[in-house]
mmCIF file of C-alpha atoms in Angstrom:
data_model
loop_
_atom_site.group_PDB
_atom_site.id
_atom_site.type_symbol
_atom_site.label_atom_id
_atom_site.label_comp_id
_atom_site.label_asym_id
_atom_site.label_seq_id
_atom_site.Cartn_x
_atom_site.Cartn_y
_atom_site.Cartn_z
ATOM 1 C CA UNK T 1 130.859 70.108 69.665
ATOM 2 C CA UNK T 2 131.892 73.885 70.397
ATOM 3 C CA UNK T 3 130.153 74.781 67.433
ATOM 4 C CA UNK T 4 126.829 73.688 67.909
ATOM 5 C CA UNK T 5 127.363 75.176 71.654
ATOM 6 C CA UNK T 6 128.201 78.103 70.333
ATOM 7 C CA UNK T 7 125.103 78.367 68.267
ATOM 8 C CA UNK T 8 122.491 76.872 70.595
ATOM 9 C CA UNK T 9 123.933 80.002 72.929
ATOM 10 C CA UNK T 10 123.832 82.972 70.318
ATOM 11 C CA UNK T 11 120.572 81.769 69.048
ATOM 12 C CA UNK T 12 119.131 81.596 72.140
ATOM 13 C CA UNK T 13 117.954 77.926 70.968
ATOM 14 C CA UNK T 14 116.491 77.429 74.717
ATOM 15 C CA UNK T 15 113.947 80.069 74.804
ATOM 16 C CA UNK T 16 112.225 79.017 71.799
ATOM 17 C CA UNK T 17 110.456 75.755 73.110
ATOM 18 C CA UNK T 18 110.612 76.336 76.951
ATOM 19 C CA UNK T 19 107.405 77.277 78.622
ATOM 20 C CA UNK T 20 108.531 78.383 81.796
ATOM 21 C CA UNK T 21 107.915 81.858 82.329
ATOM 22 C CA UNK T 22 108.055 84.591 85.266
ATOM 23 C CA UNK T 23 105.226 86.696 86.568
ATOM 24 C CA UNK T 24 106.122 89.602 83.557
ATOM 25 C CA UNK T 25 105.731 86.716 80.599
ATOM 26 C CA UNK T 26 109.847 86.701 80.501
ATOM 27 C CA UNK T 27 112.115 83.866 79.990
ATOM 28 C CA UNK T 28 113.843 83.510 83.815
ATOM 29 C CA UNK T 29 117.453 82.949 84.143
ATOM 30 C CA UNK T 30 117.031 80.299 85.930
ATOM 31 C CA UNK T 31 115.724 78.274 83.410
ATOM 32 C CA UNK T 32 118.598 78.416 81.676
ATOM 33 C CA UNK T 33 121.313 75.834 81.153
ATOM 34 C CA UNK T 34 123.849 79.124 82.270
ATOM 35 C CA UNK T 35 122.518 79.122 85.318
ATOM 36 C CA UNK T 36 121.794 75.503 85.647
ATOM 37 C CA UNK T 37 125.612 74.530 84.795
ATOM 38 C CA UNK T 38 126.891 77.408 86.937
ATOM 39 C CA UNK T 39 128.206 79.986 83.503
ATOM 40 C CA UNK T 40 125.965 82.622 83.473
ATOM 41 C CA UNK T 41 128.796 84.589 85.300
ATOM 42 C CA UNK T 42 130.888 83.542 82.067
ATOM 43 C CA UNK T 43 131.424 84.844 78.447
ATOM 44 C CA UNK T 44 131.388 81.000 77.868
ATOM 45 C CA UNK T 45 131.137 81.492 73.831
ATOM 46 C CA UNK T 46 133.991 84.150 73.563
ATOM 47 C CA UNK T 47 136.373 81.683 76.303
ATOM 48 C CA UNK T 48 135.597 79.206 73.593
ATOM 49 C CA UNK T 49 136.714 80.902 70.960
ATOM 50 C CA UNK T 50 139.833 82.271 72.293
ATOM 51 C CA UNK T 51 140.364 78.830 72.763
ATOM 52 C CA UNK T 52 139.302 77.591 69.466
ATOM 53 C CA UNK T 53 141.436 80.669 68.151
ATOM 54 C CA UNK T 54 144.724 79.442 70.692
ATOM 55 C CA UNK T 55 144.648 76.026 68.931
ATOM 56 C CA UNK T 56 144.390 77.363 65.572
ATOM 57 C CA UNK T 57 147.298 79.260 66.152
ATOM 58 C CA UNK T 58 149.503 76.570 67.337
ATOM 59 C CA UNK T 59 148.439 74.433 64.043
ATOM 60 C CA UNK T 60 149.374 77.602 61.942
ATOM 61 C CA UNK T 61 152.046 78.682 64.044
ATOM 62 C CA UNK T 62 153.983 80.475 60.475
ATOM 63 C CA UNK T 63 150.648 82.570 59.745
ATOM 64 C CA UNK T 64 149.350 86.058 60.978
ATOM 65 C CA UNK T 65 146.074 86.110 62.854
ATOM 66 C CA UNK T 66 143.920 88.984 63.564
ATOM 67 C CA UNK T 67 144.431 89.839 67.996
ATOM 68 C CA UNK T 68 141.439 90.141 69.580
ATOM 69 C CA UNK T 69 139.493 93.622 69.851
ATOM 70 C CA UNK T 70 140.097 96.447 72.352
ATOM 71 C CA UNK T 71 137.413 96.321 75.422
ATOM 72 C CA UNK T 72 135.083 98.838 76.061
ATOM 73 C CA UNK T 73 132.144 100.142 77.293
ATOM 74 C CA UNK T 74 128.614 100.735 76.515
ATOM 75 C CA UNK T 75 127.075 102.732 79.475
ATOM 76 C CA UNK T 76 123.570 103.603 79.128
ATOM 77 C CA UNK T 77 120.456 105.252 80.502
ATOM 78 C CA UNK T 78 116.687 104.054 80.655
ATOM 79 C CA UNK T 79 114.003 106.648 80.669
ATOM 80 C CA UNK T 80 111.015 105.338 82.019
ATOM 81 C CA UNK T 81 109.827 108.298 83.721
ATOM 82 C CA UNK T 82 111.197 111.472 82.814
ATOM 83 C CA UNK T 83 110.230 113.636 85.470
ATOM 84 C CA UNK T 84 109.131 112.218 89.301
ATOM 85 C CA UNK T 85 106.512 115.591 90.087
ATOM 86 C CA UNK T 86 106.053 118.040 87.418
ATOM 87 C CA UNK T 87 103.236 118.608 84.866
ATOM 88 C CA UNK T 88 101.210 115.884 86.279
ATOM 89 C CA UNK T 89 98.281 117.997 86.766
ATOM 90 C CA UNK T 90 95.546 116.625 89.266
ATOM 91 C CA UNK T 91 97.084 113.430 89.579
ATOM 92 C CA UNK T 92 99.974 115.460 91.735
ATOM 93 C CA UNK T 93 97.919 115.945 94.082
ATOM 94 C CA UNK T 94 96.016 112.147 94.481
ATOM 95 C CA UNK T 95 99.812 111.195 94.913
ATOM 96 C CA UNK T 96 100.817 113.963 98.024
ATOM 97 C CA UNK T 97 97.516 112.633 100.013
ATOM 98 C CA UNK T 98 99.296 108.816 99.443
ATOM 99 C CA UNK T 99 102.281 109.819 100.264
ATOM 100 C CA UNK T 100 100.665 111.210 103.512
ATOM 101 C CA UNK T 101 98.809 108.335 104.204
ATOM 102 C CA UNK T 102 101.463 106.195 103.331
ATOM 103 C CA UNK T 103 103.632 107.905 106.024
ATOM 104 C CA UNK T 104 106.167 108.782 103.175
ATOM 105 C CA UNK T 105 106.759 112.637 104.512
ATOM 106 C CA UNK T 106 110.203 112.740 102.540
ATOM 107 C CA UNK T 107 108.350 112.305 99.255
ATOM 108 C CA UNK T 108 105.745 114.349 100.006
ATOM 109 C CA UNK T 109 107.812 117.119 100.850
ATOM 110 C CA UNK T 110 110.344 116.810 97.495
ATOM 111 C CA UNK T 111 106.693 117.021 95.677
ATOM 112 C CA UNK T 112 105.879 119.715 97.366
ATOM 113 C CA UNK T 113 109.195 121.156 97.165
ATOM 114 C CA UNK T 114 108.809 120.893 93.478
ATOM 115 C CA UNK T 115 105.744 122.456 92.999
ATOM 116 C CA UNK T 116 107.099 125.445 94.098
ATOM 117 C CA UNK T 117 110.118 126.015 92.157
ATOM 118 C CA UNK T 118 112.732 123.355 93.412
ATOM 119 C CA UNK T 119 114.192 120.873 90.724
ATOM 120 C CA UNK T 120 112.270 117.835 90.082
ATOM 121 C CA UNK T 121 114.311 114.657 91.292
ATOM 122 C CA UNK T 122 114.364 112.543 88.370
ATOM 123 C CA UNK T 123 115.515 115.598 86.476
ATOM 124 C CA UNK T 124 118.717 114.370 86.711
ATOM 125 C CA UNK T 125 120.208 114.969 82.801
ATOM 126 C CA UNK T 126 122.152 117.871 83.445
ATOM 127 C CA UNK T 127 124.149 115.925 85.780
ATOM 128 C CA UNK T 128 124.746 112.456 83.529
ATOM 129 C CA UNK T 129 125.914 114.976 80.262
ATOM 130 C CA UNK T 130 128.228 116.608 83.031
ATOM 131 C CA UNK T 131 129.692 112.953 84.232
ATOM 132 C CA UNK T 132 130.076 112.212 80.053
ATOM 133 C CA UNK T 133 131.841 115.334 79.421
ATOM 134 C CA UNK T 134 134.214 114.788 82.149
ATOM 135 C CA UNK T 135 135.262 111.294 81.407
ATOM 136 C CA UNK T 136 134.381 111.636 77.525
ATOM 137 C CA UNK T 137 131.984 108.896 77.669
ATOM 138 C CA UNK T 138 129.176 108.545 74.731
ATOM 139 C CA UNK T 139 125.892 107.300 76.651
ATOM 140 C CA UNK T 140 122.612 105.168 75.308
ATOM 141 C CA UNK T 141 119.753 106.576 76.395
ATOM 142 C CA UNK T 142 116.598 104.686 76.152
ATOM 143 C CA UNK T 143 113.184 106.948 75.745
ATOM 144 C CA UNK T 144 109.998 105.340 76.504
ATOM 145 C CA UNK T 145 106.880 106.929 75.243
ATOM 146 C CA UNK T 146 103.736 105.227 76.707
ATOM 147 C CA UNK T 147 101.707 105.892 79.412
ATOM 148 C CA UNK T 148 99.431 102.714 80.613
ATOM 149 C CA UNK T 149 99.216 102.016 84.050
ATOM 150 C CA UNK T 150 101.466 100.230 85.836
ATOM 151 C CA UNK T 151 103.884 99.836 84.038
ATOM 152 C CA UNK T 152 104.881 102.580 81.472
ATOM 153 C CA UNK T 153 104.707 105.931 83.554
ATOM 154 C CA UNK T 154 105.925 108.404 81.208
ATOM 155 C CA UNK T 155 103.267 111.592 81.628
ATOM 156 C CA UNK T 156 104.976 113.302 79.048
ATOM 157 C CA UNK T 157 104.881 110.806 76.188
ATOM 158 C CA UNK T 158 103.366 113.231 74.193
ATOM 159 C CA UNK T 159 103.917 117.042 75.513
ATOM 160 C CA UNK T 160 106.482 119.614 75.057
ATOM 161 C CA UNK T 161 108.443 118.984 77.712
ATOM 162 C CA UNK T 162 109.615 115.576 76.353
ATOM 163 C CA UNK T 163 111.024 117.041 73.758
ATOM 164 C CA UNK T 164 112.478 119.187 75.845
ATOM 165 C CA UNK T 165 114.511 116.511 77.262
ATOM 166 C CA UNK T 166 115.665 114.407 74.854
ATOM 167 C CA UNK T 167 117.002 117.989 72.566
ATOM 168 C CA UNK T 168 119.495 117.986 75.482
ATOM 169 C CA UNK T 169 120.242 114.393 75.266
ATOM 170 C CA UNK T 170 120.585 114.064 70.805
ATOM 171 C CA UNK T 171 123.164 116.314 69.843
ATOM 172 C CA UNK T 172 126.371 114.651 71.366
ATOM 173 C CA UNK T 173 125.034 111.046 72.542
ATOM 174 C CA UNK T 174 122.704 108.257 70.996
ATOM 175 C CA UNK T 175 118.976 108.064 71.476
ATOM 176 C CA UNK T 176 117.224 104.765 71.109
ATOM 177 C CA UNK T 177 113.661 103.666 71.290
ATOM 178 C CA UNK T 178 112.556 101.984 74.873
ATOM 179 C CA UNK T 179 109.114 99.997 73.756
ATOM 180 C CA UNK T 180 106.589 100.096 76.088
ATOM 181 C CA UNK T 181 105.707 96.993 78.207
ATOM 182 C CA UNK T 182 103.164 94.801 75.917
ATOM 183 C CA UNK T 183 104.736 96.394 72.608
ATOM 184 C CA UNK T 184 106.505 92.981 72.265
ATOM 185 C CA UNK T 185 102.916 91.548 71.141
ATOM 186 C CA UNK T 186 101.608 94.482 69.315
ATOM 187 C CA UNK T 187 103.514 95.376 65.844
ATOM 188 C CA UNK T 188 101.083 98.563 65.557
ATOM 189 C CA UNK T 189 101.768 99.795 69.004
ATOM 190 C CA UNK T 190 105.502 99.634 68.350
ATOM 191 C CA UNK T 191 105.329 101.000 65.160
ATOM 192 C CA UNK T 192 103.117 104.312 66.976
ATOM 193 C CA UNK T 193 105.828 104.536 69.315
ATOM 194 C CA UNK T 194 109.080 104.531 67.179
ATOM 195 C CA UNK T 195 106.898 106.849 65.211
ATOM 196 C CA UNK T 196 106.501 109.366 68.218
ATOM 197 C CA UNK T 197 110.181 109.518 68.680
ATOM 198 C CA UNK T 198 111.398 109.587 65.438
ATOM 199 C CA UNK T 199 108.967 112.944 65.304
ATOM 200 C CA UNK T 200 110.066 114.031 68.466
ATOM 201 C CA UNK T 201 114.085 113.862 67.122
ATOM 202 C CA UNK T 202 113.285 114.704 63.499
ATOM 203 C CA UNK T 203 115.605 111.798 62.595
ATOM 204 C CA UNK T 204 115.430 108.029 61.896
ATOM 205 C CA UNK T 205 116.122 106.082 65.209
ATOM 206 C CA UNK T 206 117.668 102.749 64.851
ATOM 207 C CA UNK T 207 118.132 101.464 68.340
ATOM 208 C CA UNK T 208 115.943 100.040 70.514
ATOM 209 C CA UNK T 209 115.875 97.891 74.205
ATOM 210 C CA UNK T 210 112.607 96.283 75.473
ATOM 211 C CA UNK T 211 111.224 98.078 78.747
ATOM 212 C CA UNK T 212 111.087 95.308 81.580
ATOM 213 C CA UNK T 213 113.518 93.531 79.248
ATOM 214 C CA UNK T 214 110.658 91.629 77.709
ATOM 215 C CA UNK T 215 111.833 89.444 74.775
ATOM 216 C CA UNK T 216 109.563 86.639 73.243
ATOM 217 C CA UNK T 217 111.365 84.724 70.062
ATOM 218 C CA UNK T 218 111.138 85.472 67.505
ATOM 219 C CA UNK T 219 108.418 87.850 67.358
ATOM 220 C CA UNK T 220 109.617 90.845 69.348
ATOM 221 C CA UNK T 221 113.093 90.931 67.294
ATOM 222 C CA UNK T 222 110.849 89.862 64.149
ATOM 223 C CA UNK T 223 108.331 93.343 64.557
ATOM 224 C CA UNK T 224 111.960 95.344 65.465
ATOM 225 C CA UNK T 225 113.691 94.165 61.871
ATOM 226 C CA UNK T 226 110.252 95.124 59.989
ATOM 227 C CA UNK T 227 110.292 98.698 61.857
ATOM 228 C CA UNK T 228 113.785 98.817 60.155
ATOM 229 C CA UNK T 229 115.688 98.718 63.736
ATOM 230 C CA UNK T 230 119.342 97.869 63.332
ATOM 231 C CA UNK T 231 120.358 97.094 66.568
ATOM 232 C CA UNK T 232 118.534 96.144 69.953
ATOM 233 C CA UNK T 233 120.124 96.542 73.447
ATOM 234 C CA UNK T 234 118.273 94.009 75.308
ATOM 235 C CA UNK T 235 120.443 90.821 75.450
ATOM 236 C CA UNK T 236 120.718 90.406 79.541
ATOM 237 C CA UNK T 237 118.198 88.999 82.010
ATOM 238 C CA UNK T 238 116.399 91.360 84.132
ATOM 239 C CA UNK T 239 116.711 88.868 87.555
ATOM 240 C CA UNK T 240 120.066 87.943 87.280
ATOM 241 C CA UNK T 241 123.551 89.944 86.106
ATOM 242 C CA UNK T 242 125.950 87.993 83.800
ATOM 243 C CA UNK T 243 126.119 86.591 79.895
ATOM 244 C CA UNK T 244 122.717 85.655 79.060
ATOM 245 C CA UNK T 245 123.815 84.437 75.264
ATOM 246 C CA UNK T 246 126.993 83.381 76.471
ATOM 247 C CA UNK T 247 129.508 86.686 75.034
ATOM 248 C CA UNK T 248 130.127 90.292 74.792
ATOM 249 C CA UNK T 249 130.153 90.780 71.931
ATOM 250 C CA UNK T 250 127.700 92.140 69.223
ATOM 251 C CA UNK T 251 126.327 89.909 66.610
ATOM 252 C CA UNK T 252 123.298 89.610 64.439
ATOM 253 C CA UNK T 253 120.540 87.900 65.203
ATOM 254 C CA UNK T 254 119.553 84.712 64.009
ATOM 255 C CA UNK T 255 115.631 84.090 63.305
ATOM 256 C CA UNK T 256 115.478 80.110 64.462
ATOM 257 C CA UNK T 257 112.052 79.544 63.068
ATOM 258 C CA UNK T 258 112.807 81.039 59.635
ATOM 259 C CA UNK T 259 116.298 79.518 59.487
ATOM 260 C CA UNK T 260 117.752 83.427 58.769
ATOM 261 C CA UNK T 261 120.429 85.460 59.649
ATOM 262 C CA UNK T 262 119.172 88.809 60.172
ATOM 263 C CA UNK T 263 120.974 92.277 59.778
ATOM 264 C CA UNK T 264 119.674 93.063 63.525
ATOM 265 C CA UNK T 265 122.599 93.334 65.658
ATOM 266 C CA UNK T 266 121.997 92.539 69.070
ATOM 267 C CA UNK T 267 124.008 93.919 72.053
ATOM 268 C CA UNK T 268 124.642 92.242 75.015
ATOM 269 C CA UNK T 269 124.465 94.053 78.440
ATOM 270 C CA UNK T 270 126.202 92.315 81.548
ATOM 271 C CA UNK T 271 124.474 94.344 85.004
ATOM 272 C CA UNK T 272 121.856 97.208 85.940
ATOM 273 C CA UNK T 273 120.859 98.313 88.693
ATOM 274 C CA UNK T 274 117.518 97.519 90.068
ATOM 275 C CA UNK T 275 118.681 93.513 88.669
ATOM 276 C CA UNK T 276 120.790 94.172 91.492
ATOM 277 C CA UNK T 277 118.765 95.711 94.113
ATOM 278 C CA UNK T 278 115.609 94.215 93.872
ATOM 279 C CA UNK T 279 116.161 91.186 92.055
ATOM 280 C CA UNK T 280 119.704 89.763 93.824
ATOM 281 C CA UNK T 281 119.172 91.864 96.869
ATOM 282 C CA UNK T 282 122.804 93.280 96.874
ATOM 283 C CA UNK T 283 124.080 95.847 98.826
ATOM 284 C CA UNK T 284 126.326 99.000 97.500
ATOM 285 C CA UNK T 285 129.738 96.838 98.397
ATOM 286 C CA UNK T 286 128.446 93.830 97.217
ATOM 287 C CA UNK T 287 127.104 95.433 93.326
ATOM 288 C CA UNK T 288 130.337 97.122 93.450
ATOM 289 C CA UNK T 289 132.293 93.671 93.862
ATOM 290 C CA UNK T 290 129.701 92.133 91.253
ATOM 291 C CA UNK T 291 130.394 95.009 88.090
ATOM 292 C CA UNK T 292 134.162 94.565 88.659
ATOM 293 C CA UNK T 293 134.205 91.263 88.462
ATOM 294 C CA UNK T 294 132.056 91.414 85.210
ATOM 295 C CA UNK T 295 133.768 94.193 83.633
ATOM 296 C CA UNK T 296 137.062 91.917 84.069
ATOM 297 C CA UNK T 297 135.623 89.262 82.517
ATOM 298 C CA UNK T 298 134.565 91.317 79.483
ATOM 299 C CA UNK T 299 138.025 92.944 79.800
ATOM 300 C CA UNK T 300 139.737 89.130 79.539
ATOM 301 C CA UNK T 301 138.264 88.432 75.989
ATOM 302 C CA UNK T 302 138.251 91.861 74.177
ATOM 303 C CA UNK T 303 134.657 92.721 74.516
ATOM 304 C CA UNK T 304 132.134 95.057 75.740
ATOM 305 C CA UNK T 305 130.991 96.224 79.008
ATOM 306 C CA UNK T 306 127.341 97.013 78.839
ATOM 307 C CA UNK T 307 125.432 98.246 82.092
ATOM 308 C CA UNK T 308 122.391 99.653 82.475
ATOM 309 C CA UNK T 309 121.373 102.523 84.718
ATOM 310 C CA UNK T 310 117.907 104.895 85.117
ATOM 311 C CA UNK T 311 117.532 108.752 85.803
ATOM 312 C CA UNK T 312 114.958 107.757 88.034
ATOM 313 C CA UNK T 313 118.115 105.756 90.068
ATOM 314 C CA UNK T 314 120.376 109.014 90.115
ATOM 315 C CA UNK T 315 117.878 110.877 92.903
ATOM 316 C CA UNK T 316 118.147 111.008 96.959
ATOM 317 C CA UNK T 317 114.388 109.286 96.200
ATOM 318 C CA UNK T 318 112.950 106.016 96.842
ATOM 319 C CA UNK T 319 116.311 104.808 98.557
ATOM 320 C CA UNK T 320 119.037 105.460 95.419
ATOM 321 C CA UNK T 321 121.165 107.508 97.202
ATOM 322 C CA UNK T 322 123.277 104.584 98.738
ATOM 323 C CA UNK T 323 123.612 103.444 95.035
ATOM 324 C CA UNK T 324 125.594 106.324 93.714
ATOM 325 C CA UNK T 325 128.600 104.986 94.253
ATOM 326 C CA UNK T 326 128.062 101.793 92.730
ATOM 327 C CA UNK T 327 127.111 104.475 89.615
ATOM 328 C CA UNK T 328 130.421 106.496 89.689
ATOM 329 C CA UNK T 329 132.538 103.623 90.213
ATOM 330 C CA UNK T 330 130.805 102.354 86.831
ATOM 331 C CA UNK T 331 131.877 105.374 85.490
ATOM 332 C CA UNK T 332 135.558 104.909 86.500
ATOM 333 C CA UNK T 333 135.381 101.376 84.735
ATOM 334 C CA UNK T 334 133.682 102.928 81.998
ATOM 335 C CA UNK T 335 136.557 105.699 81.184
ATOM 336 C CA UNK T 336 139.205 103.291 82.204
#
C-alpha cells in the first residue's frame, strides 16, 4: 500500500512508540526501518510518487499534468558558539592552562594570539557572506542563545556582541532560532529563548532547528507550533546522512497523537558535517563522494538539497581545515 508507506514515513509513525534511544535521548537511525531495509540513502517517498505520478500518466495519457519542481538548495549555518576566545573573561584563562596541560600548544597560541588583537577563529562570518555573494546563495543560519554547560556554549547569549553578529547576518539572509539542548522538554525555556532573539533582531522569527538535532514526538514540534514557528529545519539524523522521512521535500507536519495536520512545515536536510566526521568517520574524499551522491539523488526527483555546516567548522582549529573542501565543493553544488 504506497499510501500508507508514504504516511507511516512523513509522519514519522516509528518514532512515536519505539523506546530505543541514544546516549543524547534521540531516536538513532538505526532503529529505523530506512536503515534496517537498506533506504535511508533514498528519497523512497518522492521515487514513489514519481512512480505513482508515471502510472497516472499513462492511464491519462490525453491530460496535462503538473512536471515536477526545479531542485535546489538549502545551505545553512549552525551557531553554537559564536566566537572560540573573545569576551570570555576569566574563564580564558582556566582554558590556556588546559590547553597547556593538555599539550594543545596550537590552541593555546590562536588564544593567545587573539587576546592580543588577531581575529578570533570561529569569527568566520565575513567569509560565509563573501562565499554567498559570490555564488548568490541565500544561507540559514541557526542562532543558539543558551549557555549551560556542556552542551550549549554560547558566552554571548546575552551581550552586545551577539547582536553584533547576527546585524551582519539579517539584512540579506534568513535567521532562525537554534533551541538549546533540553529546550525540547521545557515550553518556558523555548519560549525565553525565541524571545531573546526575536529582541535581539527586532522582528518575528519563524524558523527554528533543534541543537544536537533533538526531536521527541510530538512534543518538541507541539511547543514549536504554540511559539507560532512556521517551519523547523531539523528533519535528518544526526549519526547518519540520508532521508530520514523518506523525501526532500517540505511538508507540514502531521501531529499523530492528535490526529492533525499542522501548518508547521518541516524541512528535510540530507548531510552535515560533524554527522560525517565524527559520527561515520569519513574522510574529506570520502564526504565529498557521500554529498554528491545525495545531492543527485535530490537532483533525480525535483527536490531540495539541505546540508548543514557550523562557523565553528570553517577555522584551521580543532582539525577543520582538511574539511574545507568538502565545504566549497558544497558550495559548487549549491550554485549549480
Amino acid at each position: 500500500d504506497v499510501f500508507a508507506m508514504i504516511f507511516y514515513l512523513l509522519s514519522r509513525y516509528e518514532e512515536y512508540g519505539d523506546t530505543t534511544k541514544d546516549s543524547h535521548g534521540r531516536f538513532p537511525s538505526h532503529a529505523s526501518l530506512a536503515h534496517q531495509h537498506d533506504f535511508l540513502k533514498m528519497p523512497l517517498v518522492d521515487l514513489w510518487i514519481q512512480r505513482l505520478y508515471s502510472d497516472i500518466q499513462d492511464r491519462l495519457s490525453n491530460r496535462r499534468m503538473t512536471p515536477k519542481g526545479r531542485p535546489h538548495s538549502y545551505p545553512s549555518i549552525d551557531i553554537d558558539m559564536p566566537l572560540a576566545f573573545k569576551y570570555k573573561g576569566p574563564r580564558s584563562y582556566l582554558g590556556l592552562f588546559r590547553d597547556i596541560v593538555s599539550g594543545r600548544m596550537d590552541t593555546a597560541q590562536g588564544r593567545m594570539k587573539t587576546w592580543f588583537g588577531g581575529t578570533d577563529p570561529f569569527d568566520t562570518y565575513s567569509q560565509i557572506l563573501e562565499f554567498a555573494a559570490e555564488r548568490t546563495i541565500t544561507w540559514r543560519f541557526f542562532v543558539l542563545l543558551n549557555y549551560q554547560r556542556p552542551f550549549d556554549l554560547n558566552h554571548l547569549a546575552h551581550r552586545p556582541e551577539m547582536k553584533r553578529i547576527v546585524d551582519q547576518l539579517s539584512p540579506k539572509h534568513h535567521v532562525g532560532l537554534h533551541p538549546s539542548y533540553l529546550s525540547h522538554q521545557s515550553t518556558d525555556q523555548l519560549r525565553k529563548e525565541h524571545k531573546g532573539l526575536c529582541d535581539l533582531l527586532q522582528t518575528q522569527i519563524v524558523m527554528s532547528r533543534q541543537h544536537f538535532i533533538k526531536i521527541s514526538l510530538p512534543e518538541t514540534y507541539r511547543s514549536l507550533v504554540e511559539l507560532g514557528i512556521q517551519e523547523d529545519h531539523s528533519m535528518m539524523y544526526p549519526d547518519q546522512c540520508g532521508f530520514r522521512a523518506g523525501t526532500c521535500h517540505p511538508f507540514r507536519w502531521y501531529d499523530l497523537l492528535a490526529d492533525h495536520v499542522t501548518d508547521l512545515v518541516i524541512h528535510p536536510y540530507q548531510c552535515m558535517e560533524v554527522t560525517m566526521r565524527y559520527y561515520e568517520k569519513m574522510d574529506v574524499e570520502q564526504a565529498i563522494a557521500e554529498v554528491t551522491q545525495l545531492h543527485q539523488s535530490c537532483q533525480e526527483v525535483g527536490g531540495t538539497f539541505g546540508w548543514i555546516w557550523h562557523n565553528s567548522s570553517l577555522s584551521r582549529a580543532y582539525g577543520w581545515e582538511p574539511w574545507r573542501k568538502v565545504f566549497d565543493h558544497l558550495l559548487v553544488l549549491s550554485a549549480a
